[in-house]
Amino acid sequence: MQEKTGTEGKSEGLLHLPDAPAEQHRYAVRAWQEPVVMRSYMPDLPDVNPLFLEKRVYQGSSGRVYPLPVIDHVAVEPVQHQWQAVHIENESIRVMILPEIGGRIHIGLDKRNGYDFFYRQNVIKPALVGLAGPWASGGVEFNWPQHHRPATFMPVDIDIERHSDGSVTVWCSDVDRMSGLKGMHGVCLHPGKSYLELKARLYNPTPLTQTFLWWANVATRVHEHYQSFFPPDAKYVADHAKRAISKFPLCEGTYYGIDYAGRAKDGVPAEEMPRHHIPDGSYAANDLSWYANIPVPTSYMVLGSEGDFVGGYDHAARAGLVHYANHHIAPGKKQWTWGNHDFGYLWDRNLTDNDGPYIELMAGVYTDNQPDFSFLASGETKTFSQFWYPIREIGPPVQASCDAALSIAVKDGVARFGISVTSDRPAASVKVKAGGQTLYSAEQDLTVGHPFFFVERLPRSVSMEDLDVSIYQGAQRLLHYAHQPAGYVEAVEPAPAVEPPLPADVSSADQLFLIGMHLEQYRHATRRPEDYWRECLRRDANDARASHAMGRWHLQRGELVQAKVHLERSIARLTELNPNPYDGEPYYTLGLVCRYLGEEDAAYKAFYKATWNAAWRGPGYHALSQIDASRGDWTLAVEHARVSLRMNADDLNLRNLLAVALERTGNSVEAEQVLGETRTLDRLDSWSLFLAEGIVPADGYKRLALASDLMRCALFAEAIIVLTASSSEALDGSNPIALYTLAHCYRTVGDVSLAASCSAKAQSADPRYCFPSTLQEMLILEQAATAGDGMASYYLGNLLYDRRRHQEAIAAWEQALKLGVSFATVWRNLGVAYFNVQGDGKRSREAYERALAANPADARIFYERDQLWKRIGVDPVLRLKELLNRPDLTARRNDLSVELATLFNQAGRSSEALDLLTSRPFQAWEGGEGLVLDQYIRANLVLGQDALVQSDPRIAVERFSAALHTPENLGEARHLLVNQSEIYYWLGMAFHMAGENGQARDWWQRAARQTGDFQQMSVRSVSTATLWTGLSLAMLGEEAAAQDLMRNIFDFAEELHSTLPAIDYFATSLPTMLLFEEDLGQRNKIEATFLEAQARFGMRNFAEAGRLLQIVQSLDINHVAAQNLSRLVQQSAASTRGR
């Protein structure tokens, strides 16, 4: 069979799928491992420096990345790379999984018609979209425990499981290093079924409740004939964090800055018309279900639907896909697109060579938005299934189940029905009713791959909304459709989310607690939950809930003494009148704290009290069983583990502890039984694999996680076996912590000599990528640092800084220096901390000098030093000189090259800036786009203005025109909503000088039509570009309108001056705050003063404009726009004097 990849965008050199091995032919479902070779752009090695991105916003929540190392560059030239692949197929569909890239599904092929129902990538071309860097589009990505899973470009463990019914599941498993949560997804095909079942198991092996989301991120190839579909009750959709709402599918207002209502009324404005995938007019211009209608990057998530399906349909290929899941736990239904315009085309190129655009049809479980996190309790496992299947010919369904999809199209009183099934259904019953009257009833053999159609003329009184369709096979209902099912309530437009007030402005203690919980649950990037709980405690020092929240917060930071104080206060308030409180969690949390403090008896007592409440019986008895094991009381460990298991039967660690305890009490047969059951639940569970087969995880961090589980139960001998399997040559950064942990284990069992030997090895181990992250590691490192180990102090500093214990982190790093540990990263970390924590630019600068002296070849440190110099106002001339002195480092990093271009522009060397910008490829981070393009535009504008000064309008037109067209090597493109009036204005001036006044007026008119702007990932009503709209109006002779606009700019600036500076609560990106803290007040003052200067310039008050610009440049020596405007002010003033 010749494979197809869709209707367009076919890539040169299609990915070749190997045939199934001969031994697989006896199975109805074939599954095997066989590598594939693909054209691939390979990521660079991660940077060796830890990144503490405390205010990074990522997909609406925290973009914190520690302890993961970050990759910030991908190869620009492809290679033929062999990827490990798992193939699975039945008679209907074929699927390929890539375990080395997060276990993503790479291919979903309908074998019956050759249609790729998932977007097939014929190339692996990651871009800087992921949490830790590389992210590849296409197929299906499984996002958990946060969006674009941290392991999206990391390997997962795999296992192929055959089931007794002939189905096969390919399991992919990983443990998230950031949270310790374990996630598994199993790709399952069944004999005779055309659907793919995705089985998910989400497990929390940690002692604390944690948060997660789950979005299955499906990509589909799109064009002007591709339409997404949702249940009929999907009437409203929301943006990220529900900050904006739109009607659906017909948007009746503005969404993501696009006036869809205006499009519906007046058509698509000329500047918004796409160059590719042009709508053919068969659907409304404000219909958000059609990819081609959406010109800018846009997310929308369905609100309040009670339907169970979502999908997309390719009207050109007459094929599509359906996703089905139980909406009671899987409410998430989302579409994302880069947009059908230049910005979107740029990202299409960034992510593939020739395979064309895609959209994401995402399906969320336990979530309906991004961010929208749910809780996963300690020891809890959540399991669920999602289903996808291809459809053909029937068109977009109005109802879908796991068994069938139904389409209905009514035109001129005639209804056309289409049915597609996922397995053969002989003698199926199909009935159509309306108002109690049967319109159609037939028995029909329904078969996979052969949709069934019938047509029925409707009575005049019957519309589509009246139809009721049911499909049965015997007593089994396969599908039921009713446009307004029983109990249907018409949706009311939801209100957008609002920013919560600051702590001091919150009226009640209850609200303070709940806002804090919301911020913690949703991992807000810039608003801190503890500020709300502290305010609550300021009003009532013993508030039970806030005290418990603060106790848990201190525990997570490793501040055990403070945690204990708060927890005891919480319990004291809860038990003032009643010794048996409703909630046992404060007792459980206190038990954890006491155990970490070594107060085992107190911990035991607290855990037991927690078990008085059903919600905490499972975790409480598990913790008791662990202490029993540590005391050698295995009989009691069995007893307590059994009780816990009745509450939480899928708790893998508990089951493994029970198996050990049973073995220790001589119940080996039952131990084997428990172990076998555990292996049935999770064939990739590290502990049960170790117990059953003696297998130690190959991955260093999985070994550490297993050793930690064993140590909680005082199984130090077993932990030693696991840790001694570590390789001293491991390059993942795990080796030093494995050695420190091994030393701790030897010390605990009384082998002082081996403990000392391991400690010595830990001190000399390669520190690259060693970013400790767990509380247990903190305690072990504290012990080693106290004993005078300088490397332990360095590692401890990393962990403390990540926990926002900044001053202690600084002290730890400084202690490491005193003990002779002075490699570059120690100094670099201090450079970050001295500026961000202590506000000491001088010490920070000195630390960076020491860091560069220790490793002159570290390009990231070189970049960070330049950014520090920029922040503290070092002369740009010196910065430029330094960058030019190290072309080897500057050329290695995109961001350094952008800074060099910026400095060229600032120094009046725009030709060199342009040469640099057009001589190399650039790679943008999603959310940080525009930096390269801004400098490209600036260089062309300056060169064009210089040409005007030299009375050379031809060159000026050439340069200004170039500013409108982005070379592909920049890796960026103009967002449709970015205001281009400055370029238009100068083109008008150039044509005016050339005597082509008609052309001049055309460009000024285009500038005059520009309203608003798109800056820092948000739509603005007034920006620094508004000036040029006003100046263009003046050139058109519309002086009154021009001056009105200048007054608007001035009023906006005045309002900005008086506005309390704050970070946007709903910000989706904060590119200026990724590395060094920014003075928000000064930034606000600079922006307002510059806008005021622009307004004065537009009002022709050149003296005042010049004075204000001097203030701006005194506050920010690197303000290029102020520098450029100063030049224009001087020229305009001189011209005025000349007249």
Short mmCIF file of N, CA and C in Angstrom, two decimals, residues 719-841:
data_model
loop_
_atom_site.label_atom_id
_atom_site.label_comp_id
_atom_site.label_asym_id
_atom_site.label_seq_id
_atom_site.Cartn_x
_atom_site.Cartn_y
_atom_site.Cartn_z
N ALA A 719 19.26 0.07 49.48
CA ALA A 719 19.59 1.35 48.87
C ALA A 719 21.06 1.38 48.45
N ILE A 720 21.92 0.78 49.23
CA ILE A 720 23.35 0.72 48.89
C ILE A 720 23.55 -0.07 47.60
N ILE A 721 22.82 -1.16 47.44
CA ILE A 721 22.93 -1.95 46.21
C ILE A 721 22.53 -1.10 45.00
N VAL A 722 21.45 -0.36 45.16
CA VAL A 722 20.97 0.48 44.05
C VAL A 722 21.98 1.57 43.73
N LEU A 723 22.50 2.22 44.76
CA LEU A 723 23.38 3.37 44.54
C LEU A 723 24.76 2.96 44.06
N THR A 724 25.22 1.79 44.43
CA THR A 724 26.54 1.35 43.97
C THR A 724 26.51 0.98 42.49
N ALA A 725 25.32 0.90 41.92
CA ALA A 725 25.23 0.64 40.48
C ALA A 725 25.46 1.90 39.66
N SER A 726 25.59 3.05 40.33
CA SER A 726 25.80 4.30 39.62
C SER A 726 27.15 4.31 38.93
N SER A 727 27.19 4.95 37.79
CA SER A 727 28.43 5.05 37.02
C SER A 727 29.10 6.38 37.29
N SER A 728 30.38 6.32 37.55
CA SER A 728 31.13 7.56 37.79
C SER A 728 31.25 8.39 36.52
N GLU A 729 30.94 7.77 35.37
CA GLU A 729 31.03 8.48 34.10
C GLU A 729 29.68 9.02 33.63
N ALA A 730 28.65 8.90 34.48
CA ALA A 730 27.33 9.39 34.09
C ALA A 730 27.39 10.89 33.83
N LEU A 731 26.77 11.31 32.75
CA LEU A 731 26.82 12.72 32.35
C LEU A 731 25.51 13.45 32.64
N ASP A 732 24.63 12.81 33.43
CA ASP A 732 23.34 13.44 33.71
C ASP A 732 23.34 14.26 35.00
N GLY A 733 24.49 14.32 35.69
CA GLY A 733 24.59 15.11 36.92
C GLY A 733 24.17 14.38 38.17
N SER A 734 23.80 13.12 38.05
CA SER A 734 23.30 12.39 39.22
C SER A 734 24.41 11.83 40.11
N ASN A 735 25.61 11.68 39.56
CA ASN A 735 26.65 10.95 40.27
C ASN A 735 27.05 11.57 41.61
N PRO A 736 27.29 12.90 41.69
CA PRO A 736 27.67 13.45 42.99
C PRO A 736 26.63 13.20 44.08
N ILE A 737 25.35 13.41 43.76
CA ILE A 737 24.31 13.20 44.78
C ILE A 737 24.18 11.73 45.12
N ALA A 738 24.36 10.85 44.13
CA ALA A 738 24.34 9.41 44.43
C ALA A 738 25.44 9.05 45.41
N LEU A 739 26.61 9.65 45.25
CA LEU A 739 27.74 9.36 46.15
C LEU A 739 27.49 9.93 47.54
N TYR A 740 26.97 11.14 47.63
CA TYR A 740 26.64 11.71 48.95
C TYR A 740 25.58 10.87 49.65
N THR A 741 24.59 10.41 48.86
CA THR A 741 23.54 9.58 49.45
C THR A 741 24.10 8.23 49.87
N LEU A 742 24.99 7.69 49.09
CA LEU A 742 25.64 6.42 49.44
C LEU A 742 26.46 6.58 50.72
N ALA A 743 27.18 7.69 50.83
CA ALA A 743 27.95 7.95 52.05
C ALA A 743 27.02 8.02 53.26
N HIS A 744 25.84 8.67 53.07
CA HIS A 744 24.87 8.75 54.16
C HIS A 744 24.37 7.36 54.56
N CYS A 745 24.13 6.51 53.57
CA CYS A 745 23.67 5.15 53.87
C CYS A 745 24.74 4.36 54.63
N TYR A 746 25.99 4.44 54.18
CA TYR A 746 27.07 3.73 54.87
C TYR A 746 27.23 4.27 56.29
N ARG A 747 27.10 5.56 56.44
CA ARG A 747 27.24 6.15 57.78
C ARG A 747 26.11 5.66 58.67
N THR A 748 24.93 5.54 58.12
CA THR A 748 23.78 5.10 58.91
C THR A 748 23.93 3.65 59.37
N VAL A 749 24.51 2.80 58.51
CA VAL A 749 24.69 1.40 58.90
C VAL A 749 25.99 1.17 59.66
N GLY A 750 26.75 2.26 59.92
CA GLY A 750 27.93 2.15 60.77
C GLY A 750 29.24 1.88 60.05
N ASP A 751 29.26 1.94 58.72
CA ASP A 751 30.51 1.71 57.99
C ASP A 751 31.16 3.07 57.71
N VAL A 752 31.90 3.56 58.68
CA VAL A 752 32.49 4.89 58.61
C VAL A 752 33.52 4.98 57.49
N SER A 753 34.28 3.92 57.28
CA SER A 753 35.34 3.93 56.27
C SER A 753 34.76 4.11 54.87
N LEU A 754 33.76 3.30 54.52
CA LEU A 754 33.16 3.43 53.20
C LEU A 754 32.40 4.75 53.05
N ALA A 755 31.84 5.24 54.14
CA ALA A 755 31.17 6.55 54.11
C ALA A 755 32.17 7.63 53.75
N ALA A 756 33.35 7.59 54.38
CA ALA A 756 34.38 8.58 54.10
C ALA A 756 34.86 8.47 52.66
N SER A 757 35.00 7.24 52.17
CA SER A 757 35.45 7.03 50.80
C SER A 757 34.44 7.60 49.80
N CYS A 758 33.17 7.36 50.03
CA CYS A 758 32.14 7.89 49.13
C CYS A 758 32.07 9.41 49.19
N SER A 759 32.25 9.96 50.38
CA SER A 759 32.24 11.42 50.50
C SER A 759 33.38 12.03 49.71
N ALA A 760 34.55 11.41 49.78
CA ALA A 760 35.70 11.91 49.04
C ALA A 760 35.44 11.84 47.54
N LYS A 761 34.84 10.74 47.09
CA LYS A 761 34.52 10.61 45.67
C LYS A 761 33.48 11.66 45.24
N ALA A 762 32.52 11.93 46.12
CA ALA A 762 31.49 12.92 45.80
C ALA A 762 32.12 14.30 45.61
N GLN A 763 33.11 14.62 46.45
CA GLN A 763 33.75 15.93 46.36
C GLN A 763 34.51 16.10 45.04
N SER A 764 35.04 15.01 44.50
CA SER A 764 35.83 15.11 43.27
C SER A 764 35.03 14.75 42.02
N ALA A 765 33.74 14.44 42.18
CA ALA A 765 32.91 14.06 41.02
C ALA A 765 32.64 15.26 40.13
N ASP A 766 32.36 14.98 38.89
CA ASP A 766 32.05 16.03 37.90
C ASP A 766 30.78 16.76 38.32
N PRO A 767 30.85 18.08 38.56
CA PRO A 767 29.67 18.80 39.05
C PRO A 767 28.70 19.23 37.96
N ARG A 768 29.03 18.99 36.69
CA ARG A 768 28.15 19.45 35.62
C ARG A 768 26.76 18.80 35.71
N TYR A 769 25.75 19.62 35.61
CA TYR A 769 24.34 19.21 35.62
C TYR A 769 23.89 18.64 36.96
N CYS A 770 24.69 18.79 37.99
CA CYS A 770 24.26 18.29 39.31
C CYS A 770 23.44 19.37 39.99
N PHE A 771 22.14 19.24 39.90
CA PHE A 771 21.21 20.20 40.47
C PHE A 771 20.27 19.47 41.43
N PRO A 772 20.68 19.29 42.68
CA PRO A 772 19.84 18.55 43.63
C PRO A 772 18.51 19.24 43.83
N SER A 773 17.49 18.44 44.20
CA SER A 773 16.15 19.05 44.22
C SER A 773 15.24 18.55 45.33
N THR A 774 15.55 17.46 45.99
CA THR A 774 14.61 16.90 46.96
C THR A 774 14.97 17.31 48.38
N LEU A 775 13.98 17.20 49.26
CA LEU A 775 14.21 17.53 50.67
C LEU A 775 15.21 16.58 51.30
N GLN A 776 15.16 15.32 50.94
CA GLN A 776 16.12 14.36 51.48
C GLN A 776 17.54 14.72 51.05
N GLU A 777 17.69 15.14 49.79
CA GLU A 777 19.01 15.57 49.32
C GLU A 777 19.48 16.81 50.07
N MET A 778 18.56 17.70 50.40
CA MET A 778 18.92 18.89 51.16
C MET A 778 19.49 18.51 52.52
N LEU A 779 18.82 17.59 53.19
CA LEU A 779 19.29 17.19 54.53
C LEU A 779 20.65 16.50 54.45
N ILE A 780 20.85 15.67 53.46
CA ILE A 780 22.14 14.99 53.29
C ILE A 780 23.25 15.99 52.99
N LEU A 781 22.96 16.96 52.12
CA LEU A 781 23.96 17.97 51.78
C LEU A 781 24.24 18.89 52.97
N GLU A 782 23.22 19.23 53.75
CA GLU A 782 23.45 20.03 54.95
C GLU A 782 24.42 19.33 55.89
N GLN A 783 24.25 18.02 56.03
CA GLN A 783 25.14 17.24 56.90
C GLN A 783 26.57 17.28 56.37
N ALA A 784 26.73 17.11 55.05
CA ALA A 784 28.07 17.12 54.47
C ALA A 784 28.68 18.51 54.52
N ALA A 785 27.88 19.54 54.28
CA ALA A 785 28.41 20.90 54.31
C ALA A 785 28.85 21.29 55.71
N THR A 786 28.10 20.86 56.70
CA THR A 786 28.45 21.14 58.09
C THR A 786 29.80 20.51 58.44
N ALA A 787 30.11 19.39 57.79
CA ALA A 787 31.39 18.71 58.04
C ALA A 787 32.55 19.32 57.27
N GLY A 788 32.30 20.44 56.56
CA GLY A 788 33.38 21.13 55.89
C GLY A 788 33.59 20.75 54.44
N ASP A 789 32.58 20.20 53.80
CA ASP A 789 32.68 19.79 52.40
C ASP A 789 32.26 20.97 51.52
N GLY A 790 33.22 21.54 50.78
CA GLY A 790 32.94 22.71 49.96
C GLY A 790 32.01 22.42 48.79
N MET A 791 32.17 21.27 48.15
CA MET A 791 31.28 20.93 47.05
C MET A 791 29.85 20.74 47.53
N ALA A 792 29.70 20.15 48.71
CA ALA A 792 28.36 20.00 49.28
C ALA A 792 27.74 21.37 49.51
N SER A 793 28.54 22.34 49.95
CA SER A 793 28.02 23.70 50.14
C SER A 793 27.55 24.29 48.82
N TYR A 794 28.30 24.04 47.75
CA TYR A 794 27.89 24.54 46.43
C TYR A 794 26.56 23.92 46.01
N TYR A 795 26.48 22.58 46.09
CA TYR A 795 25.23 21.91 45.68
C TYR A 795 24.07 22.35 46.57
N LEU A 796 24.32 22.49 47.85
CA LEU A 796 23.28 22.93 48.77
C LEU A 796 22.81 24.33 48.41
N GLY A 797 23.74 25.20 48.02
CA GLY A 797 23.36 26.54 47.61
C GLY A 797 22.41 26.53 46.43
N ASN A 798 22.65 25.64 45.46
CA ASN A 798 21.73 25.52 44.32
C ASN A 798 20.32 25.20 44.79
N LEU A 799 20.23 24.23 45.67
CA LEU A 799 18.92 23.77 46.14
C LEU A 799 18.24 24.84 47.00
N LEU A 800 19.01 25.49 47.85
CA LEU A 800 18.43 26.55 48.68
C LEU A 800 17.93 27.71 47.83
N TYR A 801 18.70 28.06 46.81
CA TYR A 801 18.26 29.18 45.97
C TYR A 801 16.98 28.82 45.24
N ASP A 802 16.88 27.59 44.77
CA ASP A 802 15.65 27.15 44.10
C ASP A 802 14.46 27.23 45.04
N ARG A 803 14.69 26.97 46.33
CA ARG A 803 13.61 27.04 47.32
C ARG A 803 13.37 28.46 47.80
N ARG A 804 14.00 29.42 47.16
CA ARG A 804 13.88 30.84 47.50
C ARG A 804 14.44 31.16 48.90
N ARG A 805 15.31 30.33 49.38
CA ARG A 805 16.04 30.64 50.62
C ARG A 805 17.34 31.33 50.19
N HIS A 806 17.16 32.52 49.65
CA HIS A 806 18.23 33.17 48.90
C HIS A 806 19.45 33.51 49.74
N GLN A 807 19.23 34.12 50.87
CA GLN A 807 20.38 34.54 51.69
C GLN A 807 21.19 33.33 52.16
N GLU A 808 20.50 32.25 52.49
CA GLU A 808 21.22 31.04 52.91
C GLU A 808 21.97 30.43 51.73
N ALA A 809 21.40 30.55 50.54
CA ALA A 809 22.09 30.06 49.34
C ALA A 809 23.38 30.84 49.12
N ILE A 810 23.28 32.16 49.26
CA ILE A 810 24.48 33.00 49.11
C ILE A 810 25.54 32.58 50.11
N ALA A 811 25.11 32.38 51.37
CA ALA A 811 26.06 31.96 52.40
C ALA A 811 26.71 30.62 52.07
N ALA A 812 25.91 29.71 51.51
CA ALA A 812 26.45 28.39 51.16
C ALA A 812 27.48 28.50 50.03
N TRP A 813 27.16 29.30 49.01
CA TRP A 813 28.12 29.48 47.91
C TRP A 813 29.40 30.18 48.39
N GLU A 814 29.22 31.17 49.26
CA GLU A 814 30.40 31.85 49.80
C GLU A 814 31.24 30.91 50.65
N GLN A 815 30.57 30.02 51.38
CA GLN A 815 31.30 29.02 52.16
C GLN A 815 32.06 28.07 51.24
N ALA A 816 31.45 27.72 50.12
CA ALA A 816 32.15 26.87 49.14
C ALA A 816 33.43 27.55 48.66
N LEU A 817 33.35 28.86 48.41
CA LEU A 817 34.56 29.59 47.98
C LEU A 817 35.64 29.54 49.05
N LYS A 818 35.24 29.73 50.30
CA LYS A 818 36.21 29.71 51.40
C LYS A 818 36.89 28.36 51.50
N LEU A 819 36.19 27.30 51.10
CA LEU A 819 36.74 25.95 51.19
C LEU A 819 37.43 25.54 49.91
N GLY A 820 37.67 26.50 49.02
CA GLY A 820 38.48 26.23 47.83
C GLY A 820 37.71 25.82 46.60
N VAL A 821 36.36 25.85 46.65
CA VAL A 821 35.55 25.50 45.49
C VAL A 821 35.27 26.80 44.74
N SER A 822 35.95 27.02 43.64
CA SER A 822 35.85 28.32 42.98
C SER A 822 35.71 28.20 41.47
N PHE A 823 35.08 27.12 40.99
CA PHE A 823 34.88 27.02 39.56
C PHE A 823 33.82 28.04 39.11
N ALA A 824 33.69 28.21 37.82
CA ALA A 824 32.97 29.36 37.27
C ALA A 824 31.53 29.46 37.75
N THR A 825 30.83 28.33 37.85
CA THR A 825 29.40 28.39 38.17
C THR A 825 29.15 28.92 39.57
N VAL A 826 30.06 28.68 40.51
CA VAL A 826 29.88 29.21 41.86
C VAL A 826 29.86 30.73 41.81
N TRP A 827 30.86 31.31 41.13
CA TRP A 827 30.91 32.77 41.00
C TRP A 827 29.71 33.29 40.22
N ARG A 828 29.34 32.59 39.17
CA ARG A 828 28.20 33.03 38.36
C ARG A 828 26.93 33.03 39.19
N ASN A 829 26.69 31.98 39.98
CA ASN A 829 25.50 31.93 40.82
C ASN A 829 25.47 33.10 41.80
N LEU A 830 26.64 33.41 42.37
CA LEU A 830 26.71 34.55 43.28
C LEU A 830 26.44 35.85 42.54
N GLY A 831 26.89 35.93 41.28
CA GLY A 831 26.60 37.12 40.50
C GLY A 831 25.11 37.33 40.33
N VAL A 832 24.38 36.26 40.06
CA VAL A 832 22.92 36.35 39.96
C VAL A 832 22.32 36.78 41.29
N ALA A 833 22.76 36.14 42.35
CA ALA A 833 22.16 36.39 43.67
C ALA A 833 22.49 37.77 44.22
N TYR A 834 23.71 38.22 44.05
CA TYR A 834 24.06 39.54 44.56
C TYR A 834 23.19 40.63 43.95
N PHE A 835 22.86 40.47 42.65
CA PHE A 835 22.02 41.49 42.01
C PHE A 835 20.56 41.29 42.35
N ASN A 836 20.04 40.08 42.16
CA ASN A 836 18.60 39.86 42.30
C ASN A 836 18.13 39.87 43.74
N VAL A 837 18.99 39.43 44.66
CA VAL A 837 18.58 39.31 46.06
C VAL A 837 19.04 40.52 46.87
N GLN A 838 20.31 40.88 46.71
CA GLN A 838 20.87 41.94 47.54
C GLN A 838 20.90 43.29 46.85
N GLY A 839 20.56 43.31 45.55
CA GLY A 839 20.54 44.57 44.83
C GLY A 839 21.90 45.22 44.72
N ASP A 840 22.94 44.42 44.76
CA ASP A 840 24.31 44.94 44.79
C ASP A 840 24.95 44.72 43.41
N GLY A 841 24.82 45.71 42.54
CA GLY A 841 25.37 45.59 41.20
C GLY A 841 26.88 45.50 41.19
#
